[in-house]
mmCIF file of C-alpha atoms and ligand atoms in Angstrom:
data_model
loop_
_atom_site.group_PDB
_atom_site.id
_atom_site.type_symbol
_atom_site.label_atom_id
_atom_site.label_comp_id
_atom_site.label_asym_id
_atom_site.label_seq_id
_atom_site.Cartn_x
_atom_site.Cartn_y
_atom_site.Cartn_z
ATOM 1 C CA UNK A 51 237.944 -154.128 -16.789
ATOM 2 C CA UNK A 52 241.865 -153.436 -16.504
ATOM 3 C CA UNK A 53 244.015 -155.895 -14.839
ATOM 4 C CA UNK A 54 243.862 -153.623 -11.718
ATOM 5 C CA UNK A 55 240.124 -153.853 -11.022
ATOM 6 C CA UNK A 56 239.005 -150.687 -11.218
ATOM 7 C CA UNK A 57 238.169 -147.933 -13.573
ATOM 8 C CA UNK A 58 236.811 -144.970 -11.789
ATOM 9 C CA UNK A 59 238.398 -143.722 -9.008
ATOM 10 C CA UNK A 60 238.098 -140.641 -6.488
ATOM 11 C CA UNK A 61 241.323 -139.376 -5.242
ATOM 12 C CA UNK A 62 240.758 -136.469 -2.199
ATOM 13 C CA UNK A 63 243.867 -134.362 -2.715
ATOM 14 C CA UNK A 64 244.873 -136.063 -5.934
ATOM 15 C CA UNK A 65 246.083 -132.440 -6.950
ATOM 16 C CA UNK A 66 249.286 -132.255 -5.089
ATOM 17 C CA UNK A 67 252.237 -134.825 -3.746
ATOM 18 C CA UNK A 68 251.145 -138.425 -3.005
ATOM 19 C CA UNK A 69 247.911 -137.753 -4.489
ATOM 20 C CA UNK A 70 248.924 -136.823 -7.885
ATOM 21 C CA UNK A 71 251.621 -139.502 -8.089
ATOM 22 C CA UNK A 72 248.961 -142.316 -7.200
ATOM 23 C CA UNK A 73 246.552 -140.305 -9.991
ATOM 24 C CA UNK A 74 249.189 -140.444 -12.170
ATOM 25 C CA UNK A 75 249.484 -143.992 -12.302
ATOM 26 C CA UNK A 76 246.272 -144.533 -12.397
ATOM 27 C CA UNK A 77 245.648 -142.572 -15.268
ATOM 28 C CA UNK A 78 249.116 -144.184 -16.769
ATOM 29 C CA UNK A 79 246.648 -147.703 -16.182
ATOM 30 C CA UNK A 80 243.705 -146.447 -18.278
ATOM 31 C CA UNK A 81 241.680 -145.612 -15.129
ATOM 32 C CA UNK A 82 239.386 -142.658 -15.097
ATOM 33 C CA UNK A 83 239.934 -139.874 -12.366
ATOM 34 C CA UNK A 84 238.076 -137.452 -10.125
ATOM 35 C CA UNK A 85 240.447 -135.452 -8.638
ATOM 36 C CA UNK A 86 238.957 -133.578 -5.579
ATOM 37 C CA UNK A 87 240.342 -130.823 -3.317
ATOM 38 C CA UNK A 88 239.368 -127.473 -2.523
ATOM 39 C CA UNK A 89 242.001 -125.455 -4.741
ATOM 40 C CA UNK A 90 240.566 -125.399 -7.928
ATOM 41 C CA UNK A 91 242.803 -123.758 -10.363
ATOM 42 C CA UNK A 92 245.488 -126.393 -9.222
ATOM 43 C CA UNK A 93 243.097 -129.259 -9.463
ATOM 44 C CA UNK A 94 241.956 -127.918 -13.132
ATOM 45 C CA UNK A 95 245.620 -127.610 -13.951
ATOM 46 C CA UNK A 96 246.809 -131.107 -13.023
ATOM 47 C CA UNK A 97 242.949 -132.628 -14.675
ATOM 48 C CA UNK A 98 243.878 -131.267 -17.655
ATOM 49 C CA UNK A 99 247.565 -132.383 -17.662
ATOM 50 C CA UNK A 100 247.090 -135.780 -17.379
ATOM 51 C CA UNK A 101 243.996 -136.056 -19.312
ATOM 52 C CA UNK A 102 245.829 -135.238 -22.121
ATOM 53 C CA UNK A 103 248.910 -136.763 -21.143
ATOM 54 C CA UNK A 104 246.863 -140.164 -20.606
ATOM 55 C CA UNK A 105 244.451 -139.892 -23.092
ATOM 56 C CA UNK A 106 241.479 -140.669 -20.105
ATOM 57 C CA UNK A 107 238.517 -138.668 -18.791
ATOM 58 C CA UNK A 108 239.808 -136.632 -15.483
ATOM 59 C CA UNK A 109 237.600 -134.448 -13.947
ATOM 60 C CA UNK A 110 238.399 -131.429 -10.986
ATOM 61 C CA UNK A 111 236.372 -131.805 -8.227
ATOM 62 C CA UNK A 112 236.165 -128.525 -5.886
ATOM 63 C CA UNK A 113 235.183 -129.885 -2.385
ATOM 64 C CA UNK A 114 236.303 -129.471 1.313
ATOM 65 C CA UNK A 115 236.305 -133.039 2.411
ATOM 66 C CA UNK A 116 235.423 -132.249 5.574
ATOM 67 C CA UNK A 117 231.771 -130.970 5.247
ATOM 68 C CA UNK A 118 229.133 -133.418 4.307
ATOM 69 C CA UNK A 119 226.734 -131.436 2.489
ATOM 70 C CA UNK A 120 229.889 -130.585 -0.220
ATOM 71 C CA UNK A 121 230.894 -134.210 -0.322
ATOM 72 C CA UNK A 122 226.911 -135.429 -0.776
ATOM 73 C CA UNK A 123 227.025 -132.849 -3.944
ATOM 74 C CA UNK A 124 230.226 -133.119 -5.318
ATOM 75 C CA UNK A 125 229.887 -136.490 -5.379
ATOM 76 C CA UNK A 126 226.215 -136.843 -6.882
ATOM 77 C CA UNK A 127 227.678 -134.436 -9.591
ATOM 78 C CA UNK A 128 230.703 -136.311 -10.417
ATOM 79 C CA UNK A 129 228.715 -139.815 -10.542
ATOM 80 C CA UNK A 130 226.165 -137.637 -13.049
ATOM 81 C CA UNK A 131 229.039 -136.759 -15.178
ATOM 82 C CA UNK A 132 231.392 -139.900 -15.368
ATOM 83 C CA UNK A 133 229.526 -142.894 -13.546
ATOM 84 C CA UNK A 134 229.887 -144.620 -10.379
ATOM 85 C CA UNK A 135 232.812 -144.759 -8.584
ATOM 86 C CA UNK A 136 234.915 -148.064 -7.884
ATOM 87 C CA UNK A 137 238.026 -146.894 -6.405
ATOM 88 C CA UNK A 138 237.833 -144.489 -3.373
ATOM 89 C CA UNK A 139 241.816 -143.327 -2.191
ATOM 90 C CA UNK A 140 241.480 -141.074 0.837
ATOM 91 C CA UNK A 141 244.171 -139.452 0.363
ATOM 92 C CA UNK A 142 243.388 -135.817 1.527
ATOM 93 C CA UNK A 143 245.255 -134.605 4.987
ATOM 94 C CA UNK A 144 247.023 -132.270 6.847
ATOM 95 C CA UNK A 145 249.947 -132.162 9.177
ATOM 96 C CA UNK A 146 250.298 -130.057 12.861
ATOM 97 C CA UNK A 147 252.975 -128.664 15.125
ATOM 98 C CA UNK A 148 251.518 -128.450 18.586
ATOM 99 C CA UNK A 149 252.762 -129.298 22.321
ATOM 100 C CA UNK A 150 249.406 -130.732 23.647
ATOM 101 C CA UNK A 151 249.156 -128.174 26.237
ATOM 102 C CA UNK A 152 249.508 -125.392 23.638
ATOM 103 C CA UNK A 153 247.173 -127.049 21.015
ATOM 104 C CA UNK A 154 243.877 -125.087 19.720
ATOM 105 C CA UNK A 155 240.589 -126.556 20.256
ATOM 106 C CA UNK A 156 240.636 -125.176 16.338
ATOM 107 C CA UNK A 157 243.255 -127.032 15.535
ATOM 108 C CA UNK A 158 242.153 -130.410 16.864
ATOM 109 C CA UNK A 159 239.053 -130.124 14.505
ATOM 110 C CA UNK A 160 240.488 -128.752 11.772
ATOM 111 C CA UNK A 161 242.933 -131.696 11.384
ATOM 112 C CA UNK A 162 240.392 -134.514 12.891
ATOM 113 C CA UNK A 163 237.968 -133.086 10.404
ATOM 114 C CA UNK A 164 240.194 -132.968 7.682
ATOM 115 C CA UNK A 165 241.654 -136.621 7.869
ATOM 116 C CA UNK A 166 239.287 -138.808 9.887
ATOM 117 C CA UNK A 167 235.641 -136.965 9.449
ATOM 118 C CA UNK A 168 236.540 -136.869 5.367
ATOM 119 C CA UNK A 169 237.464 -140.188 4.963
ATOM 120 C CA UNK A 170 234.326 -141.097 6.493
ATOM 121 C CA UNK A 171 232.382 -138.602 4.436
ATOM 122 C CA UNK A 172 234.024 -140.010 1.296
ATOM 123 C CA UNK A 173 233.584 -143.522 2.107
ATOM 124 C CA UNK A 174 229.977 -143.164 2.651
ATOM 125 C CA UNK A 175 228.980 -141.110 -0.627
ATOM 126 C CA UNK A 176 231.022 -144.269 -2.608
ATOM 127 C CA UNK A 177 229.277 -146.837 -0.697
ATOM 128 C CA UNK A 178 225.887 -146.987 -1.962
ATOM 129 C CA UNK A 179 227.374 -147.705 -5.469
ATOM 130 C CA UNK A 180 229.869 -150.239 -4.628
ATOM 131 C CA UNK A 181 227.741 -152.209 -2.438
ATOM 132 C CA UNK A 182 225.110 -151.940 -5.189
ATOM 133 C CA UNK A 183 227.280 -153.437 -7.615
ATOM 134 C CA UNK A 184 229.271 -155.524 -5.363
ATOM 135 C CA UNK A 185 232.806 -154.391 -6.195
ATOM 136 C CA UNK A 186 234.829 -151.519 -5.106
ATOM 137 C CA UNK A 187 237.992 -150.426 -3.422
ATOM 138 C CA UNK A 188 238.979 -148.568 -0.894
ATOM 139 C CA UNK A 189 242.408 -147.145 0.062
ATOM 140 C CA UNK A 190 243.156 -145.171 2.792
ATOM 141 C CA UNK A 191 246.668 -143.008 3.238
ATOM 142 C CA UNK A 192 246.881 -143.091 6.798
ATOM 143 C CA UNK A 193 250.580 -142.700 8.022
ATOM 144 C CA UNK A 194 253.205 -144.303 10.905
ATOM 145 C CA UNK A 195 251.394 -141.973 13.174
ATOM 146 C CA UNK A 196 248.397 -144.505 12.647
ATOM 147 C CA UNK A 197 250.633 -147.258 14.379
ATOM 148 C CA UNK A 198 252.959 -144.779 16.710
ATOM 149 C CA UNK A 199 252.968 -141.652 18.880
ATOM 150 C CA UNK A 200 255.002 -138.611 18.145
ATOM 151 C CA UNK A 201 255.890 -135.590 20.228
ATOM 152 C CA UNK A 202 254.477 -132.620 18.706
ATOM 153 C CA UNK A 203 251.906 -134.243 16.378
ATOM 154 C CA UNK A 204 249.363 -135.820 19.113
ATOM 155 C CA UNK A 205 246.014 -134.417 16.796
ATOM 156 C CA UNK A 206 247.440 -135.591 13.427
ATOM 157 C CA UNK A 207 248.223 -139.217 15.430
ATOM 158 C CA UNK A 208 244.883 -139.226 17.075
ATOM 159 C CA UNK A 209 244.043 -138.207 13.780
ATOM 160 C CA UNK A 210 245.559 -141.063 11.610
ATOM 161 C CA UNK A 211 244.912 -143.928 14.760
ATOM 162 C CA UNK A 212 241.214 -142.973 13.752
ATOM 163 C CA UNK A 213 241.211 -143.382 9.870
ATOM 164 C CA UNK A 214 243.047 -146.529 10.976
ATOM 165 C CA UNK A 215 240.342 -147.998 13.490
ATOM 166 C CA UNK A 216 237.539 -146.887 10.892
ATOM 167 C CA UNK A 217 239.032 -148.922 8.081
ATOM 168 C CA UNK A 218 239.087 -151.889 9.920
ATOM 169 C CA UNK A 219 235.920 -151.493 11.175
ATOM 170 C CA UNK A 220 234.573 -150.692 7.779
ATOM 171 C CA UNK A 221 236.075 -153.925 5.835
ATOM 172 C CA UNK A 222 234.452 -155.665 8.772
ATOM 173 C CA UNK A 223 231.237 -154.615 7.285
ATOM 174 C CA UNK A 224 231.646 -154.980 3.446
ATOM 175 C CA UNK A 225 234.549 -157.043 2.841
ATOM 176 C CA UNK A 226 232.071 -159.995 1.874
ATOM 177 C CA UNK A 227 230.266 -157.458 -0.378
ATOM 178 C CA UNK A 228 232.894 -157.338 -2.964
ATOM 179 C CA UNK A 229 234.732 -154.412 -1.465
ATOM 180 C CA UNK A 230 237.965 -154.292 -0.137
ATOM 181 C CA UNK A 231 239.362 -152.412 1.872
ATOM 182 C CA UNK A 232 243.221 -151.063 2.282
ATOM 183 C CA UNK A 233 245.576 -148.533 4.474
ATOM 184 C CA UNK A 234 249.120 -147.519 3.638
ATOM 185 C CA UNK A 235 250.951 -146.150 6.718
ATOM 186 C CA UNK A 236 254.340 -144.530 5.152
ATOM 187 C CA UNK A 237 256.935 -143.279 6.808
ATOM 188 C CA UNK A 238 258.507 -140.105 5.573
ATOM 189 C CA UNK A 239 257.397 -139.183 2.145
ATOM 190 C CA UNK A 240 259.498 -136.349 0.523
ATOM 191 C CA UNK A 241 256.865 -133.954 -0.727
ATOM 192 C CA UNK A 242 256.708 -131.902 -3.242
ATOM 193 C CA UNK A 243 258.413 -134.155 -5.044
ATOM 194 C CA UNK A 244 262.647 -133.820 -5.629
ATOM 195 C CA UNK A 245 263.517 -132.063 -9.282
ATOM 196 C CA UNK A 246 265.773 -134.788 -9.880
ATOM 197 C CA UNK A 247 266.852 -137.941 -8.549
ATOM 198 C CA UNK A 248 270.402 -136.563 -6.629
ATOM 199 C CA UNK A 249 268.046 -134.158 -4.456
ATOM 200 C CA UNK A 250 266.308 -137.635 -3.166
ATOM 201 C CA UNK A 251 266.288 -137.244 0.650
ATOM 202 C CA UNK A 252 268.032 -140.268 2.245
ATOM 203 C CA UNK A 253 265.932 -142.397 4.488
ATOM 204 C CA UNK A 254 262.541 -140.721 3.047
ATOM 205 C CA UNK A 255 260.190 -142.558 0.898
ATOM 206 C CA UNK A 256 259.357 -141.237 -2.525
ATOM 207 C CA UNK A 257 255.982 -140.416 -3.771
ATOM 208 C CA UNK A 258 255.957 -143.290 -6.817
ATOM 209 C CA UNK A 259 256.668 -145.324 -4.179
ATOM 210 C CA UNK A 260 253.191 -144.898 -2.478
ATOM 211 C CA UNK A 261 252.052 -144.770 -5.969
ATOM 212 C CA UNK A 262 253.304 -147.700 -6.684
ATOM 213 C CA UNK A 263 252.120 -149.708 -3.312
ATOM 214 C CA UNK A 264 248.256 -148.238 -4.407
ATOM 215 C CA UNK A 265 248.600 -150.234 -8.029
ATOM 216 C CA UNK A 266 250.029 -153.707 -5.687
ATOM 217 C CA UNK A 267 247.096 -153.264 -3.837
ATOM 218 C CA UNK A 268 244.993 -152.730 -7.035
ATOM 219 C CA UNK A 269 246.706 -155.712 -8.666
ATOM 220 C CA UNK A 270 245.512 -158.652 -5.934
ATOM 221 C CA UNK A 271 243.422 -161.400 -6.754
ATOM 222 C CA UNK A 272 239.662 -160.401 -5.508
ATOM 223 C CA UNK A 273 239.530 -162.781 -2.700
ATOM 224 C CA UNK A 274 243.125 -161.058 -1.257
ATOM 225 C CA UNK A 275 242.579 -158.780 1.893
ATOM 226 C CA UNK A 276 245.880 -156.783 2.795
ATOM 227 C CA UNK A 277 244.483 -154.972 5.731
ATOM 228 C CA UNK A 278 247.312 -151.993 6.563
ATOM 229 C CA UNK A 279 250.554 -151.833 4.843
ATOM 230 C CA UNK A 280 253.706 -150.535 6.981
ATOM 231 C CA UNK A 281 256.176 -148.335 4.489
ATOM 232 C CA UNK A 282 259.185 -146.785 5.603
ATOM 233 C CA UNK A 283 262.065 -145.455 3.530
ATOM 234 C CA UNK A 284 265.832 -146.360 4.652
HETATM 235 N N1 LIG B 520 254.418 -136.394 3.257
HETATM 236 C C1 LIG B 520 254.560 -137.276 4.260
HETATM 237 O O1 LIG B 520 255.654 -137.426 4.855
HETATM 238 C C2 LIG B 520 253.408 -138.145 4.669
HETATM 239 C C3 LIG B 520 253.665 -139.276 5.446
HETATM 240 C C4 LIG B 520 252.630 -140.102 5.832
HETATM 241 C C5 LIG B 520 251.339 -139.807 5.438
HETATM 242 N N2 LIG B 520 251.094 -138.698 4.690
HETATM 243 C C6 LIG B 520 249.709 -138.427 4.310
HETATM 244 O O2 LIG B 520 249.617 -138.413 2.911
HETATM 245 C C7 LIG B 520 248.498 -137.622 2.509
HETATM 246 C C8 LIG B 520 248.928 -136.673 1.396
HETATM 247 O O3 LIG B 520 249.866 -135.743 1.929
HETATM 248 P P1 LIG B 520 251.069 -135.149 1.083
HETATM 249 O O4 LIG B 520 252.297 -135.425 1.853
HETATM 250 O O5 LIG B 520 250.993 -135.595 -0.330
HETATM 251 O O6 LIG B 520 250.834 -133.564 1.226
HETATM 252 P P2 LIG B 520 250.006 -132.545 0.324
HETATM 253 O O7 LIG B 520 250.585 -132.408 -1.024
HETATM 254 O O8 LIG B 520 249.894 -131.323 1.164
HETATM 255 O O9 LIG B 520 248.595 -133.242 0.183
HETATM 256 C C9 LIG B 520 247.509 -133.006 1.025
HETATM 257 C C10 LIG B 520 246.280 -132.883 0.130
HETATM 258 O O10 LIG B 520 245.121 -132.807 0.958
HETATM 259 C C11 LIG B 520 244.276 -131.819 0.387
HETATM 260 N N3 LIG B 520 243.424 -131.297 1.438
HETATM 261 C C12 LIG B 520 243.830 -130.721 2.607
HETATM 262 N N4 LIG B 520 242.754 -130.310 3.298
HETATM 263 C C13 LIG B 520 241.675 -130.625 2.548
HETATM 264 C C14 LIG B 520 240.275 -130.436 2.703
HETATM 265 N N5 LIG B 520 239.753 -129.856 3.809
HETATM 266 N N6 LIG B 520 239.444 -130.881 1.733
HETATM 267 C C15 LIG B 520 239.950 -131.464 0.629
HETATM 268 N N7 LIG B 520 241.250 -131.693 0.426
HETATM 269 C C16 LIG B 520 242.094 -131.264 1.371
HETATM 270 C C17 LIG B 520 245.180 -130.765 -0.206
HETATM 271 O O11 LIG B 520 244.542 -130.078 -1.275
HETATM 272 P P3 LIG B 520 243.883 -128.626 -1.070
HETATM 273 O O12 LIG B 520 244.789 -127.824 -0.206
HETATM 274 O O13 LIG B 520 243.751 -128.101 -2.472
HETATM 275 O O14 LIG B 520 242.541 -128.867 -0.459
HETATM 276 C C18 LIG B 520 246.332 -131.616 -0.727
HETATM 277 O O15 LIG B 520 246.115 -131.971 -2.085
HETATM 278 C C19 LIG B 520 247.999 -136.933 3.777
HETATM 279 O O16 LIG B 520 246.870 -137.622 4.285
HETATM 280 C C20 LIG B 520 249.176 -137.080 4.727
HETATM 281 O O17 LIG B 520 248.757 -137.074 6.084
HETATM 282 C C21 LIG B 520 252.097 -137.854 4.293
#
């Protein structure tokens, strides 16, 4: 095992922006990937690049994280193909624009579904496997709109308060199973990415910099719970 105690992991949206920078340093680390979102020529695209870029297996993983019968068999097939999984990143969510009183009953499920049903979907296909084998990770991308209320955003808070409040419940369950269990709540994160460094956004965090709080994380002793981790850029 790698010094960051893990060497499979499942990134939902690993594709695109935070995602693909936290895939990218895993890969960098030796870890195997499964990236999974639901557009697949970018997903195949980005599996291939840093396969060969990182000389690891990285598979593309078409799935909408919000139904459970695609989760159940996306991930049965991508255990079949590269072995279980010890590193779950929910990563995989989407933002809204709404005044409450104009907000669409769609709406509120599409982005409830989207960032607090799949991380629960998610969590439970990985489960079995960790607990099983008595190791795993779990990170969760949450947001500051897991810890605060903003106007115009009251599904995606409602939203990220949830994956929140089911992570700590969840490492009340497993944490002395081997499996830990971790949410970043960033601030700001300039996506896509900046072409260069000058078009850095003042105040807004970068992507490596999430990427780079995932490998921390990765990097504690066994026995080292870190609960949520507040991240804002200034
Ligand atoms: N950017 C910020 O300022 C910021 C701040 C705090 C937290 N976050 C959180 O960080 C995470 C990543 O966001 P990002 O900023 O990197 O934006 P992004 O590039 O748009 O990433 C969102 C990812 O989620 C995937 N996704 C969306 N709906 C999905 C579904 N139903 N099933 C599977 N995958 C789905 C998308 O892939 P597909 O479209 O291919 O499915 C995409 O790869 C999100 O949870 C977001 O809430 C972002």
């Amino acid at each position: 095992m790698n010094p960051l105690r893990a060497t499979r992991a499942l990134i939902s949206g690993g594709a695109s922006g935070i995602g693909l920078a936290i895939a990218e340093a895993l890969a960098s680390q030796g870890v195997e990937l499964i990236l999974a979102s639901r557009r697949q020529g970018l997903l195949e695209q980005e599996a291939a690049r840093l396969g060969a870029r990182y000389r690891v297996r990285v598979l593309p993983l078409v799935l909408d994280v919000s139904d459970g019968d695609q989760v159940r068999a996306q991930h049965a097939q991508a255990r079949a193909l590269l072995g279980p999984i010890d590193l779950l990143v929910n990563n995989s969510g989407v933002g809204s624009d709404y005044l409450v009183q104009d907000l669409p009953e769609s709406e509120w499920d599409r982005v409830m579904d989207t960032c607090a049903k799949g991380s629960f979907l998610l969590t439970r296909a990985c489960l079995p496997d960790m607990l099983a084998n008595r190791h795993g990770t779990i990170i969760n991308i949450a947001s500051q709109a897991a810890r605060h209320g903003y106007a115009r955003a009251s599904v995606y808070c409602a939203a990220k308060f949830a994956v929140l409040g089911f992570a700590k419940a969840l490492r009340e369950e497993v944490q002395h199973q081997g499996i830990r269990v971790h949410t970043l709540c960033p601030g700001l994160v300039q996506v896509p990415p900046p072409a260069c460094p000058g078009d850095r956004k003042p105040g807004w965090l970068q992507v490596e910099d999430l990427a780079e709080a995932v490998l921390y994380t990765l990097r504690q002793g066994a026995h080292v719970q870190l609960d949520e981790i507040g991240m804002t850029g200034i």
